[in-house]
């Protein structure tokens, strides 16, 4: 559980070192590490997900507070006047005035016991002839205990909500880590898409320049009477067609840049928004990547969404245990122990218990008056249908969670297989595209030599130029697909953060840093 959870603090120091724009106005080159730093710092969805962690911690604190001691106080006055014709009163009405106050301390224990210690005091004044003390002071001290013996008995039952809150907190941490991994994958894929689009744009511009050079050469040759006008027209047509390809490629590059800017949350006021993003050159391919068995084993141990789903099952087990207990009858052991004291001003000199209020407190502490009670209380709903239904529902929910885990495991396996297929086939495509590019370059060079000797024409030259550009585009696509496949594979394994040097720093507990 000490693995990487809180990722919002990642890269804050690194983000301060990220260049924010080229001083000479040239397009800014954005490295993948810089892009990851910006995205992990600013992405709104990740920041929203991160807030679930402190919210979950507050929920845990709320549930812990259920077992905190509490205090109560009560203060009141009651006056009663009852018309009477009794000779014992000697007046036309019985009058009674009582002031009372109480303070108590209580606590609910995790084992199920409820305890309350109460101190109560009262002052009673009355004109009744039977009232020998006027005013009359009474003081009581009670200890009330209630301990469930069946339903709601035991720490595991009474801490159900606390355990569930802790479980949800851990799930929130895994959800945050999962969101960070998915964001890193999205940024990497978008970054590679931008790299592809910009490389294709450069190739389309290069193809247009080749066509323009051929057009200028053909015009000179036409004016010299060496070639017919159709050679010039052929080159002009090619230039127009390649102009359209440049516009289309620029459109794709702008769309890819916008997608990356959206992930990095780059507003209009930020330099990168106005700058034309430049990406780093595409890396080379390597024939080495994790095999299926190792990748799946790593995913089962490292993927945060899988760990979160396992916690979901654990949470369902907690609820199932609770609802199993709720099917039991309620049998509570109740006990009360109290002492009391009495004092007051005597109406007759022979009255007992004379004294002020503190005399009643003294008598209470001496145990002049006391009481105790012990007993059990049993209750059980006939049929107990509600408890049985809640238990069955909790069992169904656990089955859903187990099926969800199996489905996720199947999804993980599919994602790993698909990513490995993409990596393997893209690697093969890179090898083929490199051979295609070599042959296309060689063929174009040979045909250009034939053109200089007057043995070729514009149609063939343009066709061979298209082959060269197409070979380079194919190689670019294969390279990008290879690296995107790796990005998806490492995310499917749950280790893409480590692949980019985003690691947990034990000295900083729940923070992360990027290794240089």
Short mmCIF file of N, CA, C and O in Angstrom, two decimals, residues 308-386:
data_model
loop_
_atom_site.label_atom_id
_atom_site.label_comp_id
_atom_site.label_asym_id
_atom_site.label_seq_id
_atom_site.Cartn_x
_atom_site.Cartn_y
_atom_site.Cartn_z
N UNK A 308 -7.94 -1.88 -7.21
CA UNK A 308 -9.16 -1.20 -6.75
C UNK A 308 -10.35 -2.15 -6.79
O UNK A 308 -11.18 -2.14 -5.88
N UNK A 309 -10.45 -2.97 -7.83
CA UNK A 309 -11.56 -3.91 -7.91
C UNK A 309 -11.45 -4.98 -6.83
O UNK A 309 -12.46 -5.44 -6.29
N UNK A 310 -10.25 -5.37 -6.49
CA UNK A 310 -10.07 -6.32 -5.38
C UNK A 310 -10.53 -5.69 -4.07
O UNK A 310 -11.14 -6.36 -3.22
N UNK A 311 -10.25 -4.41 -3.90
CA UNK A 311 -10.75 -3.71 -2.71
C UNK A 311 -12.27 -3.62 -2.73
O UNK A 311 -12.90 -3.64 -1.67
N UNK A 312 -12.84 -3.52 -3.92
CA UNK A 312 -14.30 -3.50 -4.02
C UNK A 312 -14.89 -4.81 -3.49
O UNK A 312 -15.89 -4.82 -2.77
N UNK A 313 -14.25 -5.92 -3.82
CA UNK A 313 -14.71 -7.22 -3.31
C UNK A 313 -14.55 -7.26 -1.79
O UNK A 313 -15.43 -7.75 -1.07
N UNK A 314 -13.42 -6.75 -1.30
CA UNK A 314 -13.21 -6.72 0.15
C UNK A 314 -14.29 -5.89 0.84
O UNK A 314 -14.78 -6.25 1.92
N UNK A 315 -14.67 -4.78 0.21
CA UNK A 315 -15.74 -3.96 0.77
C UNK A 315 -17.06 -4.71 0.79
O UNK A 315 -17.84 -4.59 1.75
N UNK A 316 -17.33 -5.46 -0.25
CA UNK A 316 -18.57 -6.26 -0.29
C UNK A 316 -18.55 -7.33 0.80
O UNK A 316 -19.58 -7.65 1.39
N UNK A 317 -17.37 -7.89 1.08
CA UNK A 317 -17.26 -8.87 2.17
C UNK A 317 -17.58 -8.22 3.51
O UNK A 317 -18.21 -8.84 4.38
N UNK A 318 -17.11 -7.00 3.70
CA UNK A 318 -17.39 -6.29 4.94
C UNK A 318 -18.89 -6.08 5.12
O UNK A 318 -19.44 -6.32 6.21
N UNK A 319 -19.56 -5.67 4.06
CA UNK A 319 -21.01 -5.45 4.13
C UNK A 319 -21.75 -6.77 4.34
O UNK A 319 -22.74 -6.83 5.07
N UNK A 320 -21.27 -7.81 3.69
CA UNK A 320 -21.92 -9.12 3.84
C UNK A 320 -21.81 -9.59 5.28
O UNK A 320 -22.78 -10.14 5.86
N UNK A 321 -20.66 -9.41 5.89
CA UNK A 321 -20.48 -9.78 7.29
C UNK A 321 -21.43 -8.98 8.19
O UNK A 321 -22.02 -9.53 9.13
N UNK A 322 -21.57 -7.70 7.89
CA UNK A 322 -22.45 -6.85 8.70
C UNK A 322 -23.90 -7.30 8.59
O UNK A 322 -24.60 -7.45 9.60
N UNK A 323 -24.36 -7.54 7.38
CA UNK A 323 -25.76 -7.91 7.20
C UNK A 323 -26.05 -9.32 7.72
O UNK A 323 -27.19 -9.63 8.08
N UNK A 324 -25.04 -10.18 7.75
CA UNK A 324 -25.22 -11.49 8.38
C UNK A 324 -25.49 -11.31 9.87
O UNK A 324 -26.34 -12.00 10.46
N UNK A 325 -24.77 -10.38 10.50
CA UNK A 325 -25.01 -10.10 11.91
C UNK A 325 -26.39 -9.50 12.14
O UNK A 325 -27.04 -9.78 13.16
N UNK A 326 -26.85 -8.69 11.20
CA UNK A 326 -28.15 -8.03 11.38
C UNK A 326 -29.32 -9.00 11.30
O UNK A 326 -30.45 -8.64 11.67
N UNK A 327 -29.10 -10.22 10.84
CA UNK A 327 -30.17 -11.22 10.83
C UNK A 327 -30.43 -11.80 12.22
O UNK A 327 -31.46 -12.44 12.45
N UNK A 328 -29.51 -11.57 13.17
CA UNK A 328 -29.66 -12.12 14.51
C UNK A 328 -30.69 -11.32 15.31
O UNK A 328 -30.95 -10.15 15.03
N UNK A 329 -31.28 -11.94 16.33
CA UNK A 329 -32.18 -11.19 17.22
C UNK A 329 -31.39 -10.12 17.98
O UNK A 329 -30.18 -10.25 18.17
N UNK A 330 -32.09 -9.08 18.41
CA UNK A 330 -31.44 -8.08 19.26
C UNK A 330 -31.61 -8.51 20.72
O UNK A 330 -32.73 -8.60 21.23
N UNK A 331 -30.52 -8.80 21.37
CA UNK A 331 -30.49 -9.18 22.78
C UNK A 331 -29.48 -8.27 23.46
O UNK A 331 -28.27 -8.41 23.23
N UNK A 332 -29.96 -7.34 24.25
CA UNK A 332 -29.10 -6.35 24.89
C UNK A 332 -29.07 -6.56 26.39
O UNK A 332 -30.12 -6.78 27.02
N UNK A 333 -27.87 -6.51 26.96
CA UNK A 333 -27.70 -6.53 28.41
C UNK A 333 -27.69 -5.08 28.88
O UNK A 333 -26.89 -4.27 28.40
N UNK A 334 -28.58 -4.75 29.84
CA UNK A 334 -28.70 -3.39 30.33
C UNK A 334 -28.40 -3.36 31.82
O UNK A 334 -28.81 -4.26 32.57
N UNK A 335 -27.69 -2.35 32.24
CA UNK A 335 -27.35 -2.22 33.66
C UNK A 335 -27.33 -0.75 34.04
O UNK A 335 -26.90 0.10 33.25
N UNK A 336 -27.80 -0.46 35.26
CA UNK A 336 -27.78 0.90 35.78
C UNK A 336 -27.34 0.85 37.23
O UNK A 336 -27.81 0.01 38.01
N UNK A 337 -26.46 1.76 37.59
CA UNK A 337 -26.01 1.90 38.98
C UNK A 337 -26.07 3.39 39.31
O UNK A 337 -25.55 4.22 38.57
N UNK A 338 -26.75 3.70 40.46
CA UNK A 338 -26.89 5.11 40.81
C UNK A 338 -26.86 5.34 42.31
O UNK A 338 -27.19 4.46 43.10
N UNK A 339 -26.45 6.53 42.68
CA UNK A 339 -26.50 6.99 44.08
C UNK A 339 -27.19 8.34 44.08
O UNK A 339 -27.19 9.07 43.08
N UNK A 340 -27.81 8.70 45.24
CA UNK A 340 -28.53 9.97 45.32
C UNK A 340 -28.45 10.52 46.74
O UNK A 340 -28.19 9.78 47.71
N UNK A 341 -28.70 11.79 46.83
CA UNK A 341 -28.69 12.45 48.14
C UNK A 341 -29.82 13.46 48.22
O UNK A 341 -30.27 14.00 47.20
N UNK A 342 -30.29 13.74 49.47
CA UNK A 342 -31.44 14.63 49.71
C UNK A 342 -31.09 15.59 50.83
O UNK A 342 -30.47 15.21 51.83
N UNK A 343 -31.53 16.85 50.70
CA UNK A 343 -31.40 17.85 51.76
C UNK A 343 -32.40 18.96 51.49
O UNK A 343 -33.08 18.96 50.45
N UNK A 344 -32.53 19.89 52.46
CA UNK A 344 -33.45 20.99 52.26
C UNK A 344 -33.69 21.74 53.56
O UNK A 344 -33.18 21.38 54.63
N UNK A 345 -34.52 22.80 53.50
CA UNK A 345 -34.91 23.58 54.66
C UNK A 345 -36.17 22.95 55.25
O UNK A 345 -37.18 22.79 54.55
N UNK A 346 -36.08 22.63 56.56
CA UNK A 346 -37.19 21.92 57.19
C UNK A 346 -38.32 22.87 57.54
O UNK A 346 -38.09 23.99 58.03
N UNK A 347 -39.53 22.42 57.29
CA UNK A 347 -40.71 23.17 57.74
C UNK A 347 -40.97 22.91 59.22
O UNK A 347 -41.59 23.71 59.90
N UNK A 348 -40.51 21.75 59.66
CA UNK A 348 -40.65 21.40 61.08
C UNK A 348 -39.25 21.14 61.62
O UNK A 348 -38.40 20.60 60.94
N UNK A 349 -39.07 21.48 62.87
CA UNK A 349 -37.73 21.34 63.45
C UNK A 349 -37.28 19.89 63.52
O UNK A 349 -36.09 19.61 63.54
N UNK A 350 -38.22 18.98 63.53
CA UNK A 350 -37.87 17.56 63.65
C UNK A 350 -37.60 16.89 62.32
O UNK A 350 -37.34 15.70 62.27
N UNK A 351 -37.70 17.64 61.21
CA UNK A 351 -37.53 17.02 59.89
C UNK A 351 -36.09 16.54 59.69
O UNK A 351 -35.14 17.17 60.15
N UNK A 352 -35.97 15.40 59.03
CA UNK A 352 -34.64 14.84 58.73
C UNK A 352 -34.09 15.45 57.45
O UNK A 352 -34.79 16.14 56.71
N UNK A 353 -32.78 15.17 57.22
CA UNK A 353 -32.12 15.59 55.98
C UNK A 353 -32.07 17.09 55.78
O UNK A 353 -32.15 17.60 54.66
N UNK A 354 -31.96 17.83 56.89
CA UNK A 354 -31.89 19.28 56.75
C UNK A 354 -30.51 19.68 56.23
O UNK A 354 -29.51 19.00 56.47
N UNK A 355 -30.44 20.80 55.50
CA UNK A 355 -29.18 21.32 55.00
C UNK A 355 -29.36 22.00 53.65
O UNK A 355 -30.43 21.96 53.03
N UNK A 356 -28.29 22.64 53.21
CA UNK A 356 -28.36 23.31 51.91
C UNK A 356 -28.10 22.29 50.80
O UNK A 356 -28.01 21.08 51.02
N UNK A 357 -27.94 22.79 49.57
CA UNK A 357 -27.76 21.90 48.42
C UNK A 357 -26.52 21.03 48.58
O UNK A 357 -26.54 19.84 48.26
N UNK A 358 -25.43 21.58 49.05
CA UNK A 358 -24.19 20.81 49.15
C UNK A 358 -24.30 19.67 50.14
O UNK A 358 -23.56 18.70 50.08
N UNK A 359 -25.29 19.79 51.06
CA UNK A 359 -25.55 18.67 51.97
C UNK A 359 -26.07 17.47 51.19
O UNK A 359 -25.72 16.32 51.48
N UNK A 360 -26.88 17.74 50.14
CA UNK A 360 -27.39 16.62 49.33
C UNK A 360 -26.26 15.97 48.53
O UNK A 360 -26.24 14.75 48.34
N UNK A 361 -25.31 16.79 48.09
CA UNK A 361 -24.15 16.23 47.37
C UNK A 361 -23.33 15.36 48.31
O UNK A 361 -22.87 14.27 47.94
N UNK A 362 -23.17 15.82 49.56
CA UNK A 362 -22.41 15.04 50.54
C UNK A 362 -23.09 13.71 50.83
O UNK A 362 -22.44 12.67 50.91
N UNK A 363 -24.42 13.76 50.98
CA UNK A 363 -25.15 12.51 51.26
C UNK A 363 -25.07 11.56 50.06
O UNK A 363 -25.00 10.34 50.23
N UNK A 364 -25.11 12.13 48.86
CA UNK A 364 -24.98 11.27 47.67
C UNK A 364 -23.62 10.58 47.64
O UNK A 364 -23.52 9.37 47.37
N UNK A 365 -22.57 11.34 47.93
CA UNK A 365 -21.23 10.75 47.90
C UNK A 365 -21.04 9.70 48.98
O UNK A 365 -20.22 8.79 48.83
N UNK A 366 -21.82 9.81 50.07
CA UNK A 366 -21.75 8.80 51.14
C UNK A 366 -22.61 7.59 50.83
O UNK A 366 -22.61 6.62 51.60
N UNK A 367 -23.37 7.65 49.75
CA UNK A 367 -24.21 6.53 49.37
C UNK A 367 -25.43 6.36 50.26
O UNK A 367 -25.90 5.23 50.45
N UNK A 368 -25.95 7.49 50.79
CA UNK A 368 -27.15 7.38 51.63
C UNK A 368 -28.31 6.77 50.85
O UNK A 368 -29.11 6.00 51.38
N UNK A 369 -28.41 7.16 49.58
CA UNK A 369 -29.44 6.57 48.71
C UNK A 369 -28.76 5.96 47.50
O UNK A 369 -27.78 6.50 46.97
N UNK A 370 -29.25 4.83 47.07
CA UNK A 370 -28.65 4.17 45.90
C UNK A 370 -29.69 3.32 45.22
O UNK A 370 -30.76 3.01 45.78
N UNK A 371 -29.39 2.94 44.00
CA UNK A 371 -30.25 2.03 43.24
C UNK A 371 -29.40 1.31 42.21
O UNK A 371 -28.35 1.79 41.80
N UNK A 372 -29.87 0.16 41.78
CA UNK A 372 -29.21 -0.56 40.72
C UNK A 372 -30.25 -1.39 39.96
O UNK A 372 -31.32 -1.70 40.47
N UNK A 373 -29.89 -1.66 38.71
CA UNK A 373 -30.77 -2.44 37.84
C UNK A 373 -29.92 -3.23 36.87
O UNK A 373 -28.91 -2.74 36.36
N UNK A 374 -30.32 -4.44 36.60
CA UNK A 374 -29.69 -5.23 35.55
C UNK A 374 -30.77 -6.08 34.90
O UNK A 374 -31.72 -6.53 35.57
N UNK A 375 -30.64 -6.27 33.58
CA UNK A 375 -31.65 -7.03 32.86
C UNK A 375 -31.26 -7.18 31.40
O UNK A 375 -30.23 -6.68 30.94
N UNK A 376 -32.07 -7.88 30.69
CA UNK A 376 -31.85 -8.08 29.26
C UNK A 376 -33.11 -7.67 28.51
O UNK A 376 -34.22 -7.73 29.06
N UNK A 377 -32.90 -7.23 27.27
CA UNK A 377 -34.02 -6.84 26.42
C UNK A 377 -33.89 -7.59 25.11
O UNK A 377 -32.84 -7.57 24.46
N UNK A 378 -34.95 -8.25 24.69
CA UNK A 378 -34.96 -9.06 23.48
C UNK A 378 -36.00 -8.49 22.51
O UNK A 378 -37.12 -8.18 22.90
N UNK A 379 -35.59 -8.37 21.26
CA UNK A 379 -36.53 -7.97 20.21
C UNK A 379 -36.15 -8.70 18.94
O UNK A 379 -34.96 -8.91 18.64
N UNK A 380 -37.16 -9.09 18.17
CA UNK A 380 -36.93 -9.82 16.94
C UNK A 380 -38.15 -9.64 16.04
O UNK A 380 -39.27 -9.98 16.44
N UNK A 381 -37.96 -9.08 14.84
CA UNK A 381 -39.10 -8.90 13.93
C UNK A 381 -39.57 -10.26 13.41
O UNK A 381 -38.76 -11.07 12.92
N UNK A 382 -40.84 -10.52 13.50
CA UNK A 382 -41.38 -11.79 13.04
C UNK A 382 -41.17 -11.93 11.54
O UNK A 382 -41.57 -11.09 10.75
N UNK A 383 -40.56 -13.03 11.16
CA UNK A 383 -40.23 -13.25 9.76
C UNK A 383 -38.86 -12.72 9.37
O UNK A 383 -38.18 -13.27 8.51
N UNK A 384 -38.45 -11.61 9.98
CA UNK A 384 -37.14 -11.01 9.76
C UNK A 384 -36.84 -10.81 8.27
O UNK A 384 -35.72 -11.00 7.81
N UNK A 385 -37.87 -10.44 7.52
CA UNK A 385 -37.72 -10.38 6.06
C UNK A 385 -36.76 -9.30 5.60
O UNK A 385 -36.03 -9.48 4.63
N UNK A 386 -36.80 -8.14 6.24
CA UNK A 386 -35.95 -7.04 5.80
C UNK A 386 -34.47 -7.40 5.93
O UNK A 386 -33.67 -7.17 5.01
#
